[in-house]
């Protein structure tokens, strides 16, 4: 069933970043969506055992970094290890958004968000964030797409 659901609902690939106090972290996420035009709201589903989850709860902010095609290794870098154990940003070029969250230089766009609400959604928490700043960093980029059968793929 999970394979069918994932194949029927293709999504982009994002790195959700956050800064809480002096700690920064990021995690790869595919369960991201726009939820409202007015006000501009987006949502992301994060499992509560993730380090990023606890930092978002503490900070009340996060940043969605949209990854372009050709960044599969970057997506894997942020997806296959915990920020509790390693500094995921070591050697990764980034700047900071206004809210302090990291913005990856290799992202084609970012959405800086303030948490407005959260909902329990099965084994995940769905954070709803209002967009407080956004920028397109590479207008010519195509999004990296999450595909269940090969992890990441092209459109």
Short mmCIF file of C-alpha atoms in Angstrom, two decimals:
data_model
loop_
_atom_site.label_atom_id
_atom_site.label_comp_id
_atom_site.label_asym_id
_atom_site.label_seq_id
_atom_site.Cartn_x
_atom_site.Cartn_y
_atom_site.Cartn_z
CA UNK A 1 0.00 0.00 0.00
CA UNK A 2 2.78 2.48 0.93
CA UNK A 3 4.38 2.09 -2.51
CA UNK A 4 1.07 2.81 -4.25
CA UNK A 5 0.41 5.89 -2.09
CA UNK A 6 3.90 7.27 -2.76
CA UNK A 7 3.68 6.60 -6.50
CA UNK A 8 0.26 8.25 -6.70
CA UNK A 9 1.42 11.39 -4.84
CA UNK A 10 4.83 12.46 -6.23
CA UNK A 11 6.47 15.32 -4.37
CA UNK A 12 9.55 17.50 -4.43
CA UNK A 13 12.52 16.89 -2.18
CA UNK A 14 13.35 19.43 0.52
CA UNK A 15 15.83 19.95 3.30
CA UNK A 16 13.98 21.31 6.33
CA UNK A 17 16.41 23.44 8.34
CA UNK A 18 16.14 25.07 11.75
CA UNK A 19 18.18 27.01 14.28
CA UNK A 20 17.29 26.77 17.97
CA UNK A 21 19.65 28.59 20.29
CA UNK A 22 23.15 27.76 19.09
CA UNK A 23 22.07 24.48 17.41
CA UNK A 24 21.36 24.11 13.70
CA UNK A 25 20.07 21.03 11.95
CA UNK A 26 18.48 19.88 8.74
CA UNK A 27 16.66 16.82 7.49
CA UNK A 28 15.48 15.63 4.11
CA UNK A 29 11.70 15.66 3.69
CA UNK A 30 9.30 14.83 0.90
CA UNK A 31 6.02 15.27 2.78
CA UNK A 32 5.76 19.01 2.15
CA UNK A 33 2.82 20.90 0.65
CA UNK A 34 1.24 24.30 0.22
CA UNK A 35 -1.92 24.51 2.33
CA UNK A 36 -3.20 28.08 1.76
CA UNK A 37 -2.86 31.07 -0.58
CA UNK A 38 -4.13 33.73 1.85
CA UNK A 39 -2.38 33.69 4.14
CA UNK A 40 0.53 31.93 2.46
CA UNK A 41 0.90 28.67 4.41
CA UNK A 42 2.90 25.51 3.86
CA UNK A 43 3.04 22.28 5.80
CA UNK A 44 5.62 19.62 6.53
CA UNK A 45 5.21 16.24 8.24
CA UNK A 46 8.01 15.28 10.63
CA UNK A 47 8.27 12.25 12.90
CA UNK A 48 8.52 13.31 16.57
CA UNK A 49 11.61 11.18 17.18
CA UNK A 50 13.60 13.29 14.68
CA UNK A 51 16.13 15.78 16.04
CA UNK A 52 14.74 18.43 13.67
CA UNK A 53 11.30 18.00 15.24
CA UNK A 54 12.54 18.95 18.73
CA UNK A 55 14.46 21.94 17.37
CA UNK A 56 11.41 23.24 15.47
CA UNK A 57 9.34 22.88 18.65
CA UNK A 58 11.96 24.95 20.50
CA UNK A 59 12.51 27.60 17.80
CA UNK A 60 8.97 27.95 16.43
CA UNK A 61 10.47 28.47 12.97
CA UNK A 62 11.89 26.43 10.08
CA UNK A 63 13.04 26.86 6.51
CA UNK A 64 12.15 24.69 3.51
CA UNK A 65 15.06 24.40 1.06
CA UNK A 66 13.77 23.10 -2.30
CA UNK A 67 16.35 20.85 -3.95
CA UNK A 68 16.97 20.84 -7.70
CA UNK A 69 17.77 17.89 -9.95
CA UNK A 70 21.35 16.81 -9.55
CA UNK A 71 21.42 17.12 -5.75
CA UNK A 72 20.67 13.52 -4.82
CA UNK A 73 23.86 13.22 -2.76
CA UNK A 74 22.92 16.37 -0.82
CA UNK A 75 19.46 14.92 -0.14
CA UNK A 76 21.03 11.68 1.07
CA UNK A 77 23.51 13.61 3.23
CA UNK A 78 20.70 15.26 5.17
CA UNK A 79 18.51 12.15 5.18
CA UNK A 80 20.65 9.26 6.33
CA UNK A 81 22.21 10.45 9.59
CA UNK A 82 21.06 12.22 12.72
CA UNK A 83 22.12 15.74 13.63
CA UNK A 84 22.28 14.52 17.22
CA UNK A 85 25.42 12.58 16.27
CA UNK A 86 27.06 14.64 13.50
CA UNK A 87 27.26 18.22 12.24
CA UNK A 88 25.33 17.86 9.00
CA UNK A 89 26.45 21.31 7.86
CA UNK A 90 30.18 20.61 7.99
CA UNK A 91 31.46 21.22 4.45
CA UNK A 92 28.02 22.28 3.16
CA UNK A 93 27.77 25.85 1.80
CA UNK A 94 24.91 27.79 3.40
CA UNK A 95 23.82 31.19 4.65
CA UNK A 96 21.17 32.12 7.20
CA UNK A 97 17.56 33.22 6.72
CA UNK A 98 16.13 36.09 8.77
CA UNK A 99 14.82 33.61 11.35
CA UNK A 100 18.29 32.09 11.71
CA UNK A 101 17.53 28.87 9.84
CA UNK A 102 20.18 27.72 7.37
CA UNK A 103 19.58 28.34 3.66
CA UNK A 104 21.45 25.88 1.46
CA UNK A 105 23.38 27.50 -1.39
CA UNK A 106 22.49 24.52 -3.61
CA UNK A 107 18.73 24.91 -3.06
CA UNK A 108 16.84 26.45 -5.99
CA UNK A 109 14.41 28.21 -3.63
CA UNK A 110 13.68 28.58 0.05
CA UNK A 111 10.61 29.32 2.16
CA UNK A 112 11.31 30.76 5.60
CA UNK A 113 8.45 29.90 7.95
CA UNK A 114 7.01 30.62 11.37
CA UNK A 115 5.08 27.74 12.96
CA UNK A 116 1.40 28.68 13.16
CA UNK A 117 -0.05 25.32 14.12
CA UNK A 118 0.71 21.64 14.43
CA UNK A 119 -1.42 18.53 14.19
CA UNK A 120 -0.91 14.90 15.05
CA UNK A 121 -1.06 12.95 11.80
CA UNK A 122 -0.57 9.27 12.55
CA UNK A 123 3.10 8.66 13.30
CA UNK A 124 4.09 12.21 12.26
CA UNK A 125 3.40 15.76 13.39
CA UNK A 126 2.23 18.12 10.64
CA UNK A 127 3.65 21.61 11.14
CA UNK A 128 1.82 24.46 9.40
CA UNK A 129 4.05 27.45 8.78
CA UNK A 130 3.32 30.96 7.56
CA UNK A 131 5.84 32.13 4.99
CA UNK A 132 7.72 35.13 6.33
CA UNK A 133 10.32 35.29 3.56
CA UNK A 134 11.03 33.41 0.36
CA UNK A 135 13.40 33.59 -2.57
CA UNK A 136 14.08 31.78 -5.81
CA UNK A 137 17.83 31.18 -5.99
CA UNK A 138 17.99 29.48 -9.40
CA UNK A 139 15.18 30.24 -11.86
CA UNK A 140 16.44 27.65 -14.38
CA UNK A 141 16.43 24.69 -11.99
CA UNK A 142 14.01 21.79 -12.16
CA UNK A 143 12.88 20.22 -8.88
CA UNK A 144 14.27 16.96 -7.59
CA UNK A 145 11.32 14.58 -7.33
CA UNK A 146 10.86 11.88 -4.69
CA UNK A 147 10.07 8.49 -6.22
CA UNK A 148 9.43 5.53 -3.98
CA UNK A 149 10.94 2.90 -6.27
CA UNK A 150 14.32 4.62 -6.81
CA UNK A 151 14.33 7.06 -3.87
CA UNK A 152 14.95 10.14 -6.03
CA UNK A 153 14.43 10.65 -9.73
CA UNK A 154 13.77 13.07 -12.50
CA UNK A 155 10.39 14.38 -13.62
#
